[in-house]
mmCIF file of C-alpha atoms in Angstrom:
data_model
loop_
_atom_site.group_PDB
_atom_site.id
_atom_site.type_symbol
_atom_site.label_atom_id
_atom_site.label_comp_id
_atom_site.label_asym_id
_atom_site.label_seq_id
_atom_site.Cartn_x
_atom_site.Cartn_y
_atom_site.Cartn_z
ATOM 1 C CA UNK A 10 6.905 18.001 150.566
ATOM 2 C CA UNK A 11 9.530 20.944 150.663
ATOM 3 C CA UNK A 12 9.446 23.027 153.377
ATOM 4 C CA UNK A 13 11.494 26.233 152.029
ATOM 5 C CA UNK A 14 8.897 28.982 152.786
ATOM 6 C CA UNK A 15 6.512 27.055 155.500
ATOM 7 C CA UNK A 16 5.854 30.137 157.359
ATOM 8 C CA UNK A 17 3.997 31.153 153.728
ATOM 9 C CA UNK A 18 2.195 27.841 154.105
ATOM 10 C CA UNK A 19 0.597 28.921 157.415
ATOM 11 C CA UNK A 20 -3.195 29.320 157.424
ATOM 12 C CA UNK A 21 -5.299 31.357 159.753
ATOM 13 C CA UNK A 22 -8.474 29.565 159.450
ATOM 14 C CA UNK A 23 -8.339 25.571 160.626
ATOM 15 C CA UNK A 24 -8.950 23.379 156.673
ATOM 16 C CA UNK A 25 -9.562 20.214 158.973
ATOM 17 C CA UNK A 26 -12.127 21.369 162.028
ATOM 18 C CA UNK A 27 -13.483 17.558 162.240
ATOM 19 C CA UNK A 28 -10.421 16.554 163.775
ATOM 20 C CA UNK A 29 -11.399 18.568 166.683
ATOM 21 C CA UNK A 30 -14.603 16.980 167.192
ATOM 22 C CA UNK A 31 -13.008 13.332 166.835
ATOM 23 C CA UNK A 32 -12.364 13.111 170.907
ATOM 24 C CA UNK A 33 -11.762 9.989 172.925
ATOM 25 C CA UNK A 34 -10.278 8.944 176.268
ATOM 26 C CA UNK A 35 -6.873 8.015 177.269
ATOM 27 C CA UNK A 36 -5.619 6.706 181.016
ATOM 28 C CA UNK A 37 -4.437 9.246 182.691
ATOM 29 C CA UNK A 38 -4.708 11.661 179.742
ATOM 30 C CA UNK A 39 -8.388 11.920 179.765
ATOM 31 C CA UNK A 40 -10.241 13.567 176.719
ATOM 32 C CA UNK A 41 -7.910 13.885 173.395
ATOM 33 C CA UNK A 42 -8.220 14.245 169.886
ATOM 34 C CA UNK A 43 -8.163 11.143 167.938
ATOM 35 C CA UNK A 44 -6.252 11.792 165.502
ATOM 36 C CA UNK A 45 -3.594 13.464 167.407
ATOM 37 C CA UNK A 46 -0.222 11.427 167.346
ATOM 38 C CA UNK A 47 2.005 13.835 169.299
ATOM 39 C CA UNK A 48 2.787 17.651 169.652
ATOM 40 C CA UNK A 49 6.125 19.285 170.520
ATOM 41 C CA UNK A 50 6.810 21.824 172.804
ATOM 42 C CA UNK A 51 9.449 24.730 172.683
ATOM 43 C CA UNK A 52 10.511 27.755 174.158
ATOM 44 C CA UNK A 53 13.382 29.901 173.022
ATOM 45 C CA UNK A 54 15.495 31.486 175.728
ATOM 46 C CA UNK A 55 17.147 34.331 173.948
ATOM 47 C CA UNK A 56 19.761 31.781 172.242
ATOM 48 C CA UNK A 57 17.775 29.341 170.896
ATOM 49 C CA UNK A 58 14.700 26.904 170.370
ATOM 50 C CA UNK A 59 14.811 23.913 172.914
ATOM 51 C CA UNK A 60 11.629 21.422 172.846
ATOM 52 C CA UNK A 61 10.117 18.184 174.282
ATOM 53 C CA UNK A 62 8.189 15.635 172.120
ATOM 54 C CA UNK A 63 4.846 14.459 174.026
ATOM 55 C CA UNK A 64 3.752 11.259 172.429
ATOM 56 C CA UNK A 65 -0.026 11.028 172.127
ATOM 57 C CA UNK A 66 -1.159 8.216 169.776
ATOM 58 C CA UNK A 67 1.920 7.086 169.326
ATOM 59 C CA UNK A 68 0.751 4.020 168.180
ATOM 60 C CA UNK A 69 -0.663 5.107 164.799
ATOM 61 C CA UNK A 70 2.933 7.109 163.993
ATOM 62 C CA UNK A 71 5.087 5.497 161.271
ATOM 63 C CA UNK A 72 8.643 6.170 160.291
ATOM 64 C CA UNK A 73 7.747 8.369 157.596
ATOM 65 C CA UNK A 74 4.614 10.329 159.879
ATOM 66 C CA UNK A 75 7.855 10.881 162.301
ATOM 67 C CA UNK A 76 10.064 11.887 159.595
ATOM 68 C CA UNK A 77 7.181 14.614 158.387
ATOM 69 C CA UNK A 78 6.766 16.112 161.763
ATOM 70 C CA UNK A 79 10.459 16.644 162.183
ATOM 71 C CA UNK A 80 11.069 18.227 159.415
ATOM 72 C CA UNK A 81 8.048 20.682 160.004
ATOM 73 C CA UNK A 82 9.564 21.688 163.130
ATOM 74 C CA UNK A 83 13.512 22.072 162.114
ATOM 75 C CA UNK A 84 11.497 24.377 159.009
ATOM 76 C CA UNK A 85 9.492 26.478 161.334
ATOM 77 C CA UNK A 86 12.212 27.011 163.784
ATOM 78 C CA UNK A 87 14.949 27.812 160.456
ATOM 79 C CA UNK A 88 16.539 30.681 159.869
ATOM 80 C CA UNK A 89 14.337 31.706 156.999
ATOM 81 C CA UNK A 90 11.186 31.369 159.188
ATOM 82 C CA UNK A 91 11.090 31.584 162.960
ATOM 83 C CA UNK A 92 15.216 31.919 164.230
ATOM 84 C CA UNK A 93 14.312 33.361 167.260
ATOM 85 C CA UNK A 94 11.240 34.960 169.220
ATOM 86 C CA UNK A 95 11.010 38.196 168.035
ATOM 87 C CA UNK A 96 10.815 36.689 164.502
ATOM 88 C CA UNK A 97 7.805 34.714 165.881
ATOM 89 C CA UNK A 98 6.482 37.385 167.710
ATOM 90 C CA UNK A 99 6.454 39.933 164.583
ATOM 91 C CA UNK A 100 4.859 37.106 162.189
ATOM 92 C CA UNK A 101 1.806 36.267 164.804
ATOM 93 C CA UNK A 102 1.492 40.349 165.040
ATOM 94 C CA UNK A 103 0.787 40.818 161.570
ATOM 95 C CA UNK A 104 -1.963 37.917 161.324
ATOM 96 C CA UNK A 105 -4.532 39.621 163.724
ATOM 97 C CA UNK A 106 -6.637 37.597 162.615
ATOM 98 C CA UNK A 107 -5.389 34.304 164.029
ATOM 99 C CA UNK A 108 -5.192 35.671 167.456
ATOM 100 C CA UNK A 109 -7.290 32.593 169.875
ATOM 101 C CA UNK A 110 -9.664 35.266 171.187
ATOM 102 C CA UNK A 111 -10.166 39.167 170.880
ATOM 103 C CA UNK A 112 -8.685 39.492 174.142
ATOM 104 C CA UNK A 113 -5.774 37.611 173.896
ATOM 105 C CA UNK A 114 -2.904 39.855 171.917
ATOM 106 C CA UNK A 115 0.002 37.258 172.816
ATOM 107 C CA UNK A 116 -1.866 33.759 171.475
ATOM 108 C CA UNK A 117 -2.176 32.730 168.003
ATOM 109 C CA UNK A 118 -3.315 29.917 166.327
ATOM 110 C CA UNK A 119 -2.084 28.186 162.616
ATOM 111 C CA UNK A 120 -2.653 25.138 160.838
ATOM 112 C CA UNK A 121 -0.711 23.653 157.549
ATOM 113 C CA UNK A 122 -1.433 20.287 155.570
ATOM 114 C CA UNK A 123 1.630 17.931 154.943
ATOM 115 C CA UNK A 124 1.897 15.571 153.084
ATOM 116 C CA UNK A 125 0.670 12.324 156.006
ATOM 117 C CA UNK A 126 0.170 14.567 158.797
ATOM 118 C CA UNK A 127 -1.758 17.823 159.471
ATOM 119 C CA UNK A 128 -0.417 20.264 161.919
ATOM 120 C CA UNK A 129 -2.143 22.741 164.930
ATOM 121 C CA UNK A 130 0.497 25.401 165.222
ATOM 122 C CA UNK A 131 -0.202 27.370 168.337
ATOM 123 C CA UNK A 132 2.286 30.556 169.028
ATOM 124 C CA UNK A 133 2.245 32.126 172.605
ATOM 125 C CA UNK A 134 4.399 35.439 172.382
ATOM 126 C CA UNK A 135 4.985 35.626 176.114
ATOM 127 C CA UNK A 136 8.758 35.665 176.894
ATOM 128 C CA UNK A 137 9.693 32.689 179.454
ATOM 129 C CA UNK A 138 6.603 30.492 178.317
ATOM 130 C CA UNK A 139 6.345 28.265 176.146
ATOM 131 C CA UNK A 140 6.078 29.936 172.884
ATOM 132 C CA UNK A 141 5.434 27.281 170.357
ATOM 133 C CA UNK A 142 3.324 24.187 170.300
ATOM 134 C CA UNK A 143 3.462 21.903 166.844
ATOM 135 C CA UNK A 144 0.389 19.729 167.218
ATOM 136 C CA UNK A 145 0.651 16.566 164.776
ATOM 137 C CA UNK A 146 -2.413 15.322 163.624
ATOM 138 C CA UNK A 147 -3.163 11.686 161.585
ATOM 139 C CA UNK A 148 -4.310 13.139 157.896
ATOM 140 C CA UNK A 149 -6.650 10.098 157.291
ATOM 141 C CA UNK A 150 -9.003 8.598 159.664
ATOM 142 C CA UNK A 151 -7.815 5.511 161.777
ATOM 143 C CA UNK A 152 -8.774 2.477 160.938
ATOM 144 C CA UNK A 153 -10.624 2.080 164.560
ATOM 145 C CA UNK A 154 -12.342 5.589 163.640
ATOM 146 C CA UNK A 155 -13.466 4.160 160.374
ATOM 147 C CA UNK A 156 -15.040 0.917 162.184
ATOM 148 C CA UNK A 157 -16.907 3.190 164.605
ATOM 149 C CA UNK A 158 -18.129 5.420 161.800
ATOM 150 C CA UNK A 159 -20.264 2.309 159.755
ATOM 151 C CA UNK A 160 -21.793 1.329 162.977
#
């Protein structure tokens, strides 16, 4: 999958809401999505991004799944789609409608499909905060999801 114009990509309203309801427990993580194989982290501080990975199911992430979420986060934080805050900022301000709640005007949520992965994109506008959050989700079940399912 290309990522050229992924900020045109971006969706307001969540295509995969099951994933959300697909919870279980982790030590010393405690309730998590299932599906959920890591999320990244960034805030940009006036010069550019910088960003953490925070493995969650690590387990279930191939080379390729890695490879994916990568390149979804060099395209989002590209020149030609989110170079700096401001950028950000004026993007999540003209999508009102993705704002997390009607009294929140500096948190917004998107979501995009890859190709092996679907992504939670939440945007927090605040200067010094963290500002973006790439959420990587497992596009097909688990296999231990599956088993639980036909019980």
């Amino acid at each position: 999958m290309q990522y050229d114009n992924i900020i045109g990509e971006l969706k307001a309203n969540c295509p995969f809401p099951q994933f959300f309801e697909e919870t279980d427990q982790l030590p010393m993580l405690g309730t998590g999505y299932r599906r959920k194989l890591a999320h990244i982290r960034a805030d940009y501080d006036g010069r550019k991004w910088w960003n953490t990975i925070w493995p969650y199911h690590d387990e279930l992430a191939t080379p390729e799944m890695r490879k994916e979420v990568d390149a979804v986060y060099a395209a989002l934080t590209a020149q030609d789609a989110f170079p700096n805050l401001s950028t950000l900022t004026a993007f999540c301000m003209s999508h009102p409608e993705s704002r997390v709640n009607e009294s929140r005007s500096d948190e917004f949520n998107f979501y995009l499909e890859g190709e092996l992965c679907c992504y939670w994109l939440r945007c927090i506008t605040r200067e010094k905060d963290y500002n973006l959050y790439l959420h990587a989700f497992l596009k097909s079940a688990p296999e231990a999801l599956c088993m639980e399912d036909m019980l």
